[in-house]
PDB file of C-alpha atoms in Angstrom:
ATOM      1  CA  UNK E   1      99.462 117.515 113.746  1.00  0.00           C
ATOM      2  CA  UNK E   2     100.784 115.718 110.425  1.00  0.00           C
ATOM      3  CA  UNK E   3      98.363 114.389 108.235  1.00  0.00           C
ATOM      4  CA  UNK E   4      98.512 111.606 105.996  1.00  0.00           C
ATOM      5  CA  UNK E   5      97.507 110.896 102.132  1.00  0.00           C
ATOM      6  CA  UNK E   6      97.171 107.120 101.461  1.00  0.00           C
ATOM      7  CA  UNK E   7      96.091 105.869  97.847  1.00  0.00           C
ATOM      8  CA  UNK E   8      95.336 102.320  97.911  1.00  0.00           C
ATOM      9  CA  UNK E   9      94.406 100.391  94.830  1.00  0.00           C
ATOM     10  CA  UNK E  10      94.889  97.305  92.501  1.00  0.00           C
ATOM     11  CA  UNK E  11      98.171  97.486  90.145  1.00  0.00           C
ATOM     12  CA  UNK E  12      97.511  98.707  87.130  1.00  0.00           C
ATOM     13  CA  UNK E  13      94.627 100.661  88.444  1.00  0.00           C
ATOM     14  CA  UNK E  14      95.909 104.334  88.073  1.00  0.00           C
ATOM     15  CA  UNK E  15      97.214 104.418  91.528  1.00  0.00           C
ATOM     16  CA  UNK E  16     100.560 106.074  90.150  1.00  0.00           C
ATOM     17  CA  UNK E  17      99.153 108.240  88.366  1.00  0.00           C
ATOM     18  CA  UNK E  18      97.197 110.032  90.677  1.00  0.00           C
ATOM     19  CA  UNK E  19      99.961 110.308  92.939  1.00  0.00           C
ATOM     20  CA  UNK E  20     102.171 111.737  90.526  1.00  0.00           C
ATOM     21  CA  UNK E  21      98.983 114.531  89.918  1.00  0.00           C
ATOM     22  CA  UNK E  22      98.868 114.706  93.936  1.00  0.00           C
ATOM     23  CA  UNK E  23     102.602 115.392  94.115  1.00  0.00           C
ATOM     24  CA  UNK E  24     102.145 117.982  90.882  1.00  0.00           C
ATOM     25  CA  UNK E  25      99.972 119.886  93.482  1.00  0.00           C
ATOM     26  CA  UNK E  26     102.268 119.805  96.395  1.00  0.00           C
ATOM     27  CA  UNK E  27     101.353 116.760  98.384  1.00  0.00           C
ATOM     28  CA  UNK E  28     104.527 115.165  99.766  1.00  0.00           C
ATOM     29  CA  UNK E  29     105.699 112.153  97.868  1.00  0.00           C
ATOM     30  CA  UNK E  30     107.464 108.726  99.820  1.00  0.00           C
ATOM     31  CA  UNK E  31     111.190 108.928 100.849  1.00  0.00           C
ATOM     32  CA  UNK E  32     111.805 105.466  99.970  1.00  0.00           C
ATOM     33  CA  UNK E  33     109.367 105.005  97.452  1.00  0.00           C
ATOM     34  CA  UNK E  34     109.952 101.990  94.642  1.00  0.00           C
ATOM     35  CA  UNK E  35     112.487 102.774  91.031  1.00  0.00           C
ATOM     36  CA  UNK E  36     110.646 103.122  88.289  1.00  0.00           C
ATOM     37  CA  UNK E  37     110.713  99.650  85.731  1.00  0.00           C
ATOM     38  CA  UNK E  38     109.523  98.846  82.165  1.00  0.00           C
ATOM     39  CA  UNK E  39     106.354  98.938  82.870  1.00  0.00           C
ATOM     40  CA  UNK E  40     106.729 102.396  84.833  1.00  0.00           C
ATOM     41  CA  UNK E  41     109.715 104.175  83.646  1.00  0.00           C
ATOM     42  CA  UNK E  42     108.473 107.075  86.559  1.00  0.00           C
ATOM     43  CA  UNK E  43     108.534 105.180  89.508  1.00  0.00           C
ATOM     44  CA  UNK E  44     105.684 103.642  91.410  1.00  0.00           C
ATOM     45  CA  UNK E  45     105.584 105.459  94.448  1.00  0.00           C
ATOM     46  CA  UNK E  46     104.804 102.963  97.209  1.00  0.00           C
ATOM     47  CA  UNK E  47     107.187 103.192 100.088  1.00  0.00           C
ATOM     48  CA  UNK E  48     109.281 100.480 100.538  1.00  0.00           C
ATOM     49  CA  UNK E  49     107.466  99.229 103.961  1.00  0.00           C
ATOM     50  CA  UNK E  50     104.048  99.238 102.263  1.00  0.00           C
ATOM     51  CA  UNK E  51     105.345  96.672  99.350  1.00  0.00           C
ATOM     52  CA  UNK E  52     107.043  94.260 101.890  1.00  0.00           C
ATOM     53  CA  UNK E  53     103.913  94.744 103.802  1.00  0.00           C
ATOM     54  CA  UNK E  54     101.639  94.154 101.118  1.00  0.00           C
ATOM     55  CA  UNK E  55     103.350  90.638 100.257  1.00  0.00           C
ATOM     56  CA  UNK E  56     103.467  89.085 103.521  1.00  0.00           C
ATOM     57  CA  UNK E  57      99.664  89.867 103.679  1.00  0.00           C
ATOM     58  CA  UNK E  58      99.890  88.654  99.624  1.00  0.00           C
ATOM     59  CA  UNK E  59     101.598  85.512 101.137  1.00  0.00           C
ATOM     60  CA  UNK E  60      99.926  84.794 103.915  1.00  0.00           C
ATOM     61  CA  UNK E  61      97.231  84.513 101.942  1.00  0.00           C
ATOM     62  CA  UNK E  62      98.660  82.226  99.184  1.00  0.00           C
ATOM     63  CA  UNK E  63      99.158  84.359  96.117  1.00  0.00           C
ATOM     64  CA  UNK E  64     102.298  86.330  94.974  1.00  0.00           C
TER      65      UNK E  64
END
């Protein structure tokens, strides 16, 4: 049976980094996960499903 790691967490809340320390120790890391950007030059490591999933829940709700 596969087994799953999710980190879950506010932005700007460390979430990257402790994937990047999970992946240092041989956890699996996204396929598709997001480019990194000027506030992240290493990436941000959310699969791309989880972001477009995260704002339609974001939008549903009214925010951003």
């Amino acid at each position: 049976m596969k087994e799953a790691l999710v980190v879950l967490g506010m932005h700007r809340s460390g979430t990257s980094f402790l994937v990047g320390a999970l992946s240092a120790l041989g956890h699996a890391l996204p396929r598709d996960r997001q480019p990194g950007g000027a506030d992240n030059r290493h990436g941000h490591f959310e699969p791309g499903a989880v972001v477009a999933l995260n704002d339609l829940i974001l939008a549903a709700g009214g925010g951003r």
